[in-house]
Amino acid sequence: MSPLPSSNLPLGQLDGAWEKIKNNFPSINSESKNQKSIIVVGGGLSGASAAATLAEQGYQVSLITYNDSPRRAHSVAAQGGINAAKAKKGDDVDVIKELFADTLRGGDYRAREAECQRLAEISSSIIDKCVAQGVPFAREYNGKLATRRFGGALISRTFYARGQTGQQLLYGAYQALMCQVSNHRVRLLTRRDVLELIKVDGVINGVITRNLIDGKLEIYLAQAVILATGGYSNIYFLSTNSMKSNASAIWRAHKQGAFFANPCFTQIHPTCIPAGDAYQSKLTLMSESLRNDGRIWLPKQIQDRRLPSEIPESQRDYFLERIYPAYGNMVPRDVASRRAKELCDAGFGVGNDGRSVYLDLGDAIIKKGADVIKSKYGNLIDMYERIVGEDPLSMPMRIYPAPHYTMGGLWVDYNLMSTIPGLFVIGEANCTVHGANRLGANALLQCLADGYNIVPFSITSWLENNICSSSPQKINTACKEALAKVRKRIDALITAKGSIPVDIFHRQLGEIMIERCGISRNKSGLKNGLKEVKELQTKFHQQVRIPTEIDCPNSELEKALKVADFFELAQLMLTDALTREESCGAHFREEHQTSKGEAKRNDEKFSHISAWEYIDNTKSVKHIEPLIFTEFSPTTRSYQ
């Protein structure tokens, strides 16, 4: 069993600590950088920004993505905005301290304090960089950048580009990336799925990919590898994530020795369009920003099937405003999702299956006018109308919580390096600043902070101090072993010759996970979930049906490789949730709640990050990283 390495957190005062550490990193001259190669896996916001920045510094970079273009990365789906501690004229508060505090508190004190401080300090410069790239942020009439509120905050600090913020930010990073591609500093490798990592003398030196066009397995070597592959919410099958999003790269890293941290911390987003029928394979997000102008309510009467226009104001329950008068509809996502589910479970839900709540823009339209609301949320209004067939300007939207973001991921230290030397992990793929519940509008911020501001400096420090001394023979042997592992997994799947499509197993796995490890969890459900997942996993490997032609495009094989990893990850998520005997943020254990139904933390026993180590032929081993707070003492979250 390997010990948990040092997290390399700064000692002493947190304010300005990152800048001091960064300035003390050793530098590499441009000629040396030219001789060093780095692989970035993932072309979304964190991957594209990291690749572009590293190439600008002089490194030879290879960016690997399973999409046909980085522009199709899942980052485009982020709608509402990006937080920043950017002071405005007349502000009488410490904006950095406020974002730091809201991030830490929003994560229910299960994130590292030093990293939350660093994120807040970096945030303002990211907005400046994006503006310089031409990102069309919304502006006030006087030309100044506009902001709005997001859940878990009383301050308006979220910068946005209507409902397309993620897309516009990605286009900015993409332009920077393609500039380096045209300068021959970045080699762009599209339509490739990373299926294994190459480890030589304990250091990651490359990856094995499957070319999705011709099916060939390919070897790519480098002095360091950065994983920027996003989260694992597709384990629930129905989620807001892209259908292609998977956890294969981080799971392969985990099985190579990278510790997996807090896998049970998964976020259920409160404002999603509910599934239309039993055959739906993807859910659509409606931005949290809509809660600025939309009021969430349900009928006070159980199973009230009247049209919303027929229900008078006196018979409507604006339940978030009633329960949380201070924050109202802008409570954090975990709180809003849990309350919506509780009321729907009690029979107050609307829609054909009673699994929806209303998000009503009516009052805002009366106050501000339909044109203003339309211009503010334009594409969100259009998307909802196209999908549902109803105009949200004339009748309330129907929304329901859905799996969205994963706070868990590979454990990394302050420099974003995993427990395997040479393997860095950025964006949603790592476990850093979000704790047990991500603060709204912090996802885009973390991705760009990691890609533009942190990993380009920390990886330079590591490369300067670590010279690869492995012999060509050792590297060749490691490549052959990694290739053999991939071929063995592929052969095992295609020789099953079953009769059940992959999607059937994936959907069944998702149903187990949302029921046992979704918005709420309990001990017996988690234990039953472990048993059910293991039984389904056995059936999957015996009865899955996959076309045997592998030297060509084979989407069923792609999905099967992904789902095989999901089965293993699901068991770790359930195990992690079982061992965390408390409720914190999005991890709501029903046995641990207050008399008012709020999450009840156990700081004495669980104020730590759970980091799981994979060991062959045995159960995963849990390591603990204690969380130490010097700036803010953990308090009970209250949004009332």
XYZ file of C-alpha atoms in Angstrom:
640
model
C 0.000 0.000 0.000
C 1.363 3.407 -0.987
C 1.129 6.319 1.461
C -0.700 9.478 0.418
C 1.987 11.879 -0.834
C 2.291 15.450 0.338
C -0.358 17.788 -1.018
C 2.323 20.535 -1.214
C -0.071 23.114 0.184
C 1.451 26.511 1.040
C 2.404 27.158 4.624
C 1.450 30.298 6.488
C -0.689 33.090 5.057
C -2.880 32.033 2.125
C -3.334 35.500 0.677
C -0.863 35.774 -2.208
C 0.680 32.364 -1.508
C 0.277 31.076 -5.082
C 1.973 34.108 -6.596
C 4.960 33.646 -4.288
C 5.211 29.918 -5.069
C 4.859 30.530 -8.799
C 7.601 33.163 -8.777
C 9.943 30.720 -7.036
C 9.415 27.914 -9.559
C 12.577 27.146 -11.558
C 12.459 28.308 -15.159
C 13.471 26.452 -18.311
C 15.102 28.236 -21.198
C 13.320 28.204 -24.550
C 15.836 25.844 -26.133
C 15.219 23.217 -23.417
C 11.456 23.621 -23.714
C 11.739 22.994 -27.424
C 13.138 19.552 -26.657
C 10.404 18.567 -24.230
C 7.061 17.098 -25.263
C 3.766 17.119 -23.397
C 0.551 15.216 -24.155
C -2.769 16.866 -23.288
C -5.771 14.535 -23.301
C -9.032 16.409 -23.825
C -9.835 19.437 -25.979
C -12.354 21.231 -23.771
C -11.753 24.452 -21.860
C -9.045 23.134 -19.548
C -7.301 21.033 -22.197
C -7.376 23.634 -24.980
C -6.233 26.460 -22.691
C -3.410 24.346 -21.244
C -2.219 23.150 -24.664
C -2.256 26.671 -26.131
C -0.419 28.168 -23.157
C 2.242 25.449 -23.011
C 2.835 25.744 -26.759
C 3.207 29.521 -26.427
C 5.908 28.846 -23.834
C 7.798 26.730 -26.344
C 6.911 23.125 -25.554
C 6.057 20.552 -28.191
C 2.447 19.664 -27.392
C 0.171 16.883 -28.654
C -3.529 17.381 -27.939
C -5.658 14.231 -28.131
C -9.457 14.407 -28.337
C -12.162 11.904 -29.232
C -14.149 14.635 -30.999
C -13.607 15.618 -34.626
C -12.752 19.111 -33.351
C -12.063 20.669 -29.929
C -15.023 22.961 -30.678
C -17.302 19.990 -29.998
C -15.981 19.398 -26.479
C -18.624 19.265 -23.771
C -17.534 22.680 -22.448
C -19.834 24.219 -25.076
C -22.813 23.014 -23.035
C -22.063 25.307 -20.077
C -24.618 28.063 -20.279
C -24.960 30.410 -17.363
C -21.648 32.116 -16.655
C -18.236 32.277 -15.028
C -17.521 33.681 -11.578
C -14.826 36.244 -10.929
C -13.782 38.373 -7.983
C -13.630 41.492 -10.138
C -14.225 44.654 -8.194
C -16.652 47.242 -9.497
C -16.690 50.931 -8.765
C -18.372 51.505 -5.436
C -17.796 47.985 -4.083
C -17.233 48.153 -0.338
C -16.485 44.447 0.132
C -13.364 42.344 -0.355
C -14.468 40.606 -3.559
C -11.678 38.008 -3.419
C -12.541 37.082 0.137
C -16.244 36.838 -0.711
C -15.688 34.442 -3.639
C -13.228 32.447 -1.526
C -15.785 32.154 1.284
C -18.715 31.255 -0.987
C -16.640 28.579 -2.763
C -15.538 27.010 0.507
C -18.985 27.209 2.079
C -20.746 26.094 -1.106
C -18.594 22.936 -1.039
C -19.718 22.386 2.576
C -16.141 22.687 3.866
C -14.880 19.606 2.063
C -12.435 21.435 -0.240
C -8.891 22.600 0.398
C -8.857 26.126 1.738
C -5.635 27.106 -0.055
C -6.981 26.115 -3.468
C -10.234 28.019 -2.977
C -8.176 31.116 -2.134
C -5.993 30.657 -5.224
C -9.055 30.268 -7.464
C -10.529 33.526 -6.178
C -7.243 35.392 -6.668
C -6.795 34.165 -10.246
C -10.389 34.763 -11.325
C -10.245 38.454 -12.275
C -7.280 38.022 -14.634
C -9.144 35.256 -16.470
C -12.001 37.611 -17.355
C -9.458 40.138 -18.655
C -7.798 37.459 -20.801
C -11.104 36.280 -22.232
C -12.170 39.834 -23.061
C -8.855 40.312 -24.867
C -9.602 37.138 -26.856
C -12.872 38.658 -27.993
C -15.314 36.697 -25.829
C -18.614 38.614 -26.179
C -19.586 39.005 -22.539
C -22.866 40.776 -21.872
C -22.521 44.480 -21.100
C -24.548 47.139 -19.392
C -25.891 50.133 -21.296
C -22.777 52.094 -20.275
C -20.506 49.457 -21.829
C -19.284 47.885 -18.616
C -19.349 44.112 -18.216
C -22.663 42.847 -16.853
C -23.005 40.282 -14.064
C -25.770 38.236 -12.483
C -26.197 36.061 -9.414
C -25.805 32.307 -9.265
C -26.879 29.792 -6.641
C -25.161 29.897 -3.265
C -24.231 33.596 -3.473
C -25.775 36.880 -2.427
C -23.357 38.844 -4.632
C -23.740 39.383 -8.379
C -20.355 38.214 -9.668
C -21.147 35.905 -12.600
C -20.050 37.169 -16.037
C -21.985 35.713 -18.951
C -22.579 35.639 -22.694
C -26.357 35.172 -22.696
C -26.884 31.398 -22.385
C -23.772 30.483 -24.383
C -20.956 31.291 -21.975
C -19.184 27.933 -22.193
C -19.320 27.963 -25.976
C -17.917 31.473 -26.263
C -15.116 30.791 -23.758
C -14.235 27.593 -25.607
C -14.068 29.479 -28.896
C -11.592 31.878 -27.299
C -9.404 29.008 -26.100
C -9.849 27.232 -29.439
C -8.568 30.246 -31.367
C -5.491 30.372 -29.129
C -5.019 26.640 -29.669
C -5.376 26.744 -33.445
C -2.896 29.587 -33.626
C -0.337 27.202 -32.098
C -1.457 24.387 -34.398
C -0.758 26.619 -37.404
C 2.634 27.489 -35.883
C 3.381 23.756 -35.637
C 3.690 23.971 -31.851
C 0.629 21.765 -31.236
C -0.082 18.486 -32.978
C -3.864 18.018 -32.989
C -4.959 14.372 -32.883
C -8.728 14.037 -33.250
C -11.089 11.048 -33.126
C -8.922 9.103 -30.683
C -9.909 7.486 -27.402
C -7.263 7.093 -24.678
C -7.510 3.540 -23.339
C -4.287 3.107 -21.356
C -1.362 5.021 -19.917
C 2.279 4.067 -20.380
C 4.284 3.985 -17.161
C 8.077 3.607 -17.202
C 10.002 3.285 -13.915
C 6.962 4.615 -12.047
C 6.589 7.718 -14.243
C 3.880 8.330 -16.833
C 5.503 8.721 -20.242
C 2.677 8.336 -22.732
C -0.704 6.936 -23.690
C -2.283 4.240 -25.847
C -5.177 5.420 -28.020
C -7.647 3.714 -30.303
C -8.153 5.512 -33.604
C -11.936 5.724 -33.931
C -11.764 5.785 -37.738
C -9.604 2.750 -38.533
C -9.618 1.001 -35.137
C -5.830 0.920 -34.868
C -4.098 1.133 -31.499
C -1.531 3.918 -31.421
C 1.360 4.819 -29.099
C 2.174 8.415 -28.138
C 5.140 9.229 -25.876
C 6.038 12.407 -23.986
C 7.877 13.661 -20.905
C 4.564 14.406 -19.156
C 0.835 13.810 -19.635
C -2.051 16.101 -18.693
C -5.533 14.624 -18.361
C -8.303 17.137 -19.074
C -11.084 14.661 -19.811
C -13.987 16.044 -17.781
C -16.282 14.284 -15.342
C -18.086 10.960 -15.065
C -21.784 11.862 -14.743
C -22.572 9.640 -17.719
C -22.319 6.756 -15.289
C -25.981 7.624 -14.574
C -26.799 7.156 -18.291
C -29.315 10.023 -18.257
C -27.277 13.138 -17.516
C -26.586 16.590 -18.885
C -23.205 15.442 -20.218
C -22.300 14.831 -23.823
C -23.082 11.273 -24.942
C -19.368 10.756 -25.639
C -18.172 11.833 -22.196
C -16.478 8.963 -20.396
C -14.180 8.196 -17.496
C -11.841 5.780 -19.261
C -8.688 7.918 -19.129
C -8.936 8.744 -15.427
C -10.043 5.199 -14.576
C -7.064 3.716 -16.449
C -4.846 6.144 -14.532
C -6.457 5.007 -11.287
C -5.698 1.375 -12.091
C -2.091 2.394 -12.821
C -1.750 3.882 -9.341
C -3.368 7.333 -9.385
C -5.530 7.774 -6.289
C -9.222 8.553 -6.900
C -10.605 11.187 -4.511
C -14.160 11.597 -3.215
C -15.832 9.596 -6.025
C -19.254 9.800 -4.336
C -19.355 13.613 -4.567
C -21.617 14.032 -7.608
C -23.861 16.999 -8.287
C -27.485 16.802 -9.357
C -28.469 20.018 -11.176
C -31.921 21.348 -10.226
C -32.887 22.942 -13.553
C -32.987 20.356 -16.332
C -35.677 19.448 -18.832
C -37.260 16.184 -17.597
C -37.033 13.013 -19.686
C -39.816 12.837 -22.269
C -40.109 9.049 -22.382
C -38.423 5.779 -21.423
C -36.249 5.778 -24.553
C -34.522 9.123 -24.033
C -30.723 8.912 -23.893
C -29.714 12.493 -23.035
C -31.000 15.283 -20.789
C -30.795 18.996 -21.532
C -29.656 21.573 -19.015
C -31.560 24.806 -18.430
C -29.110 27.285 -16.975
C -29.157 28.047 -13.282
C -29.161 31.707 -14.296
C -32.876 31.371 -15.053
C -33.435 31.286 -11.302
C -32.514 34.985 -11.216
C -35.847 35.812 -12.867
C -37.745 32.527 -12.606
C -39.667 31.564 -9.479
C -39.873 27.868 -8.633
C -43.178 26.568 -7.352
C -45.562 23.628 -7.038
C -49.291 23.386 -6.359
C -50.166 23.190 -2.663
C -52.602 20.404 -3.473
C -51.346 16.855 -4.056
C -51.662 15.588 -7.650
C -53.106 18.862 -8.868
C -53.410 18.343 -12.633
C -54.778 21.780 -13.508
C -52.885 23.958 -15.969
C -50.553 26.378 -14.173
C -52.614 29.330 -15.385
C -55.633 27.833 -13.618
C -53.907 27.660 -10.226
C -54.376 30.927 -8.300
C -51.496 32.545 -6.440
C -52.909 31.511 -3.053
C -52.677 27.831 -4.064
C -49.034 27.966 -5.186
C -46.129 26.928 -2.978
C -42.954 28.878 -3.776
C -41.158 26.356 -1.630
C -37.576 27.608 -1.957
C -38.644 31.144 -1.059
C -40.694 29.738 1.826
C -37.937 27.527 3.279
C -34.934 29.771 2.490
C -36.103 33.399 2.657
C -32.567 34.888 2.526
C -31.521 33.146 -0.712
C -34.900 32.120 -2.091
C -34.601 30.560 -5.536
C -30.821 31.104 -5.534
C -29.932 28.453 -2.965
C -27.097 26.057 -3.946
C -27.830 23.265 -6.381
C -27.786 20.417 -3.900
C -30.348 22.147 -1.691
C -32.699 23.056 -4.568
C -32.496 19.553 -6.068
C -33.182 17.774 -2.805
C -36.199 19.906 -1.957
C -37.687 19.447 -5.437
C -37.282 15.665 -5.242
C -38.805 15.501 -1.744
C -41.955 17.329 -2.828
C -42.303 15.326 -6.038
C -41.899 12.103 -4.040
C -44.674 13.341 -1.744
C -47.043 13.717 -4.706
C -46.899 17.459 -5.357
C -44.979 17.163 -8.634
C -46.409 18.283 -11.968
C -46.209 16.881 -15.487
C -47.513 13.551 -16.769
C -45.389 11.517 -14.369
C -45.337 14.000 -11.488
C -41.542 14.403 -11.767
C -41.359 18.124 -12.492
C -41.584 21.497 -10.777
C -42.445 24.831 -12.364
C -39.869 27.520 -13.131
C -42.048 30.537 -13.799
C -40.809 33.671 -15.600
C -44.246 35.306 -15.429
C -43.545 37.881 -12.711
C -40.273 38.938 -14.352
C -42.026 39.372 -17.698
C -44.668 41.601 -16.088
C -41.960 43.644 -14.344
C -39.321 43.863 -17.090
C -41.137 42.960 -20.290
C -40.954 39.876 -22.486
C -38.395 41.470 -24.811
C -35.936 42.015 -21.967
C -36.265 38.422 -20.725
C -35.986 37.112 -24.278
C -32.794 39.097 -24.922
C -31.304 38.016 -21.590
C -31.914 34.272 -21.987
C -32.480 34.074 -25.768
C -31.104 30.676 -26.737
C -32.358 29.039 -23.513
C -35.897 30.126 -24.332
C -35.519 28.790 -27.883
C -33.995 25.486 -26.760
C -36.783 24.806 -24.299
C -39.482 25.602 -26.856
C -37.911 23.336 -29.488
C -37.515 20.400 -27.084
C -40.743 20.637 -25.101
C -43.011 22.338 -27.626
C -44.143 25.014 -25.161
C -43.321 28.713 -25.029
C -41.759 29.483 -21.595
C -42.673 33.146 -22.048
C -46.365 32.283 -21.948
C -46.387 29.318 -19.537
C -43.960 28.096 -16.850
C -41.095 25.766 -17.693
C -41.178 22.267 -16.242
C -37.825 21.248 -14.766
C -36.424 18.438 -12.618
C -32.993 17.612 -11.140
C -30.549 15.573 -13.238
C -26.920 14.336 -12.878
C -24.619 17.107 -14.000
C -21.169 17.671 -12.492
C -18.736 15.479 -10.561
C -16.724 17.053 -7.759
C -14.775 13.827 -7.270
C -11.893 12.927 -9.548
C -8.241 11.973 -9.467
C -6.400 13.216 -6.387
C -3.862 15.930 -7.182
C -1.545 18.052 -5.080
C -1.394 21.857 -5.079
C 0.592 21.680 -8.326
C -2.150 19.567 -9.976
C 0.014 16.437 -10.191
C -1.527 13.070 -9.362
C 0.043 10.387 -7.191
C 1.865 9.130 -10.309
C 4.841 11.328 -11.212
C 4.472 12.947 -14.611
C 0.674 12.721 -14.664
C -1.139 16.037 -14.188
C -4.929 16.300 -14.000
C -6.914 19.489 -14.625
C -10.505 20.702 -14.825
C -13.392 18.469 -13.833
C -11.166 15.380 -14.057
C -9.444 16.258 -10.783
C -10.680 16.724 -7.232
C -9.694 20.157 -5.945
C -11.752 23.267 -5.211
C -15.381 22.150 -5.194
C -15.630 20.012 -2.077
C -18.963 18.231 -1.710
C -20.954 20.615 -3.923
C -19.739 22.890 -6.704
C -20.715 26.522 -6.379
C -22.669 27.627 -9.436
C -20.522 29.251 -12.197
C -17.242 27.953 -10.743
C -16.777 25.129 -13.290
C -15.672 27.334 -16.197
C -13.529 29.320 -13.787
C -11.682 26.237 -12.533
C -11.102 24.903 -16.047
C -9.488 28.125 -17.250
C -7.585 28.681 -14.002
C -6.050 25.213 -14.261
C -5.311 25.516 -17.985
C -4.112 29.112 -18.312
C -2.722 29.952 -14.881
C -1.632 26.891 -12.891
C -0.486 23.807 -14.800
C 1.753 25.694 -17.288
C 3.883 26.805 -14.326
C 3.727 23.711 -12.120
C 4.494 21.302 -14.974
C 7.493 23.451 -15.951
C 8.831 23.103 -12.417
C 8.417 19.336 -12.538
C 10.026 18.978 -15.965
C 13.035 21.020 -14.865
C 13.626 18.828 -11.811
C 12.889 15.436 -13.386
C 14.969 14.158 -16.268
C 13.837 10.951 -17.968
C 16.649 8.410 -17.632
C 14.773 5.270 -18.695
C 16.446 3.215 -21.379
C 14.808 2.794 -24.811
C 14.469 -0.911 -24.006
C 12.435 -0.180 -20.862
C 10.220 2.269 -22.743
C 9.659 -0.278 -25.512
C 8.745 -2.977 -22.981
C 6.290 -0.625 -21.197
C 4.623 0.219 -24.529
C 4.186 -3.456 -25.392
C 2.692 -4.202 -21.963
C 0.213 -1.309 -22.275
C -0.815 -2.426 -25.763
C -1.332 -5.981 -24.504
C -3.634 -4.730 -21.734
C -5.831 -2.883 -24.228
C -5.983 -5.797 -26.661
C -6.930 -8.147 -23.840
C -9.853 -5.929 -22.809
C -11.066 -5.567 -26.392
C -10.781 -9.310 -27.063
C -12.734 -10.125 -23.893
C -15.595 -7.894 -25.028
C -15.900 -8.991 -28.649
C -15.654 -12.697 -27.794
C -18.639 -12.529 -25.436
C -20.950 -12.882 -28.474
C -24.033 -12.096 -26.437
C -27.376 -10.739 -27.592
C -27.919 -7.607 -25.457
C -26.830 -4.153 -26.749
C -24.466 -2.047 -24.656
C -27.028 0.713 -24.119
C -29.363 -1.688 -22.293
C -26.684 -2.414 -19.709
C -25.688 1.234 -19.455
C -29.296 2.315 -18.862
C -29.757 -0.360 -16.184
C -26.532 0.707 -14.478
C -27.718 4.311 -14.532
C -31.045 3.367 -12.952
C -29.245 1.596 -10.121
C -26.887 4.527 -9.526
C -29.532 7.278 -9.549
C -31.686 5.240 -7.163
C -28.895 4.141 -4.810
C -26.343 6.952 -5.099
C -28.264 9.922 -6.515
C -29.836 12.931 -4.814
C -30.016 11.035 -1.523
C -28.389 7.839 -0.213
C -28.799 5.477 2.719
C -26.828 2.560 4.096
C -29.094 -0.275 2.989
C -29.572 1.238 -0.465
C -25.832 1.614 -0.987
C -25.204 -1.996 0.078
C -27.943 -3.234 -2.231
C -26.519 -1.042 -4.983
C -23.123 -2.725 -4.678
C -24.721 -6.133 -5.021
C -26.864 -5.062 -7.984
C -23.939 -3.473 -9.846
C -21.760 -6.567 -9.410
C -24.528 -8.844 -10.699
C -25.174 -6.599 -13.694
C -21.437 -6.370 -14.397
C -21.179 -10.169 -14.559
C -24.134 -10.313 -16.911
C -22.627 -7.571 -19.071
C -19.388 -9.444 -19.668
C -21.288 -12.638 -20.480
C -24.129 -11.323 -22.640
C -23.100 -8.031 -24.260
C -23.379 -7.879 -28.039
C -20.616 -6.140 -30.003
C -19.807 -6.347 -33.725
C -16.515 -8.213 -34.114
C -15.056 -5.898 -36.779
C -12.636 -3.758 -34.785
C -10.341 -2.388 -37.523
C -12.961 0.155 -38.509
C -15.444 2.539 -36.866
C -17.210 0.522 -34.160
C -19.374 2.675 -31.891
C -20.616 -0.334 -29.934
C -17.058 -1.244 -28.967
C -16.408 2.372 -27.950
C -19.464 2.302 -25.707
C -18.637 -1.129 -24.282
C -15.134 -0.053 -23.254
C -16.649 3.002 -21.567
C -19.382 1.048 -19.766
C -16.939 -1.631 -18.595
C -15.005 1.114 -16.803
C -18.242 2.612 -15.459
C -19.111 -0.691 -13.767
C -15.864 -0.600 -11.812
C -16.138 3.104 -11.011
C -19.737 2.651 -9.827
C -18.581 0.194 -7.179
C -15.984 2.656 -5.932
C -18.594 5.429 -5.777
C -20.950 3.257 -3.734
C -18.144 2.153 -1.430
C -17.012 5.738 -0.882
C -20.590 6.821 -0.111
C -20.929 3.945 2.377
C -17.790 4.876 4.269
C -18.682 8.570 4.544
C -21.115 8.408 7.446
C -22.276 12.000 7.258
C -24.236 14.322 5.023
C -22.316 17.107 3.322
C -23.271 19.076 0.237
C -24.514 16.809 -2.543
C -23.654 13.694 -0.526
C -26.899 13.436 1.446
C -27.038 10.375 3.700
C -30.617 10.096 4.939
C -29.417 8.779 8.308
C -27.533 12.038 8.910
C -29.853 15.029 8.694
C -31.185 17.716 11.000
C -34.758 17.903 12.250
C -35.436 20.304 9.355
C -34.087 17.872 6.762
C -30.778 19.657 6.164
C -27.391 17.989 5.705
C -25.666 17.126 8.984
C -21.870 17.079 8.707
C -19.542 15.202 11.029
C -16.451 17.393 11.121
C -14.845 15.365 13.892
C -14.596 12.194 11.793
C -14.987 13.227 8.150
C -13.279 16.572 7.678
C -11.017 14.999 5.086
C -10.580 14.052 1.448
C -11.020 10.323 0.818
C -8.325 9.160 -1.624
C -8.733 5.595 -2.892
C -5.852 3.436 -4.064
C -6.451 0.578 -6.493
C -4.685 -2.686 -5.688
C -4.944 -5.727 -7.958
C -7.151 -8.592 -6.782
C -8.203 -6.879 -3.568
C -10.496 -4.150 -2.309
C -9.522 -0.533 -2.865
C -7.649 1.031 0.041
C -8.805 4.335 1.472
C -6.310 7.055 2.382
C -7.227 10.234 4.215
C -6.038 13.782 3.655
C -7.149 15.904 6.644
C -8.637 19.274 5.793
C -7.255 22.166 7.818
C -9.022 25.528 8.005
C -7.254 28.680 9.121
C -9.208 31.483 7.446
C -12.760 30.223 7.983
C -13.949 27.843 10.670
C -16.460 25.299 9.354
C -19.999 26.254 10.273
C -23.372 24.715 9.508
C -24.502 25.868 6.097
C -27.608 27.975 6.357
C -29.358 29.705 3.467
C -32.340 30.844 5.499
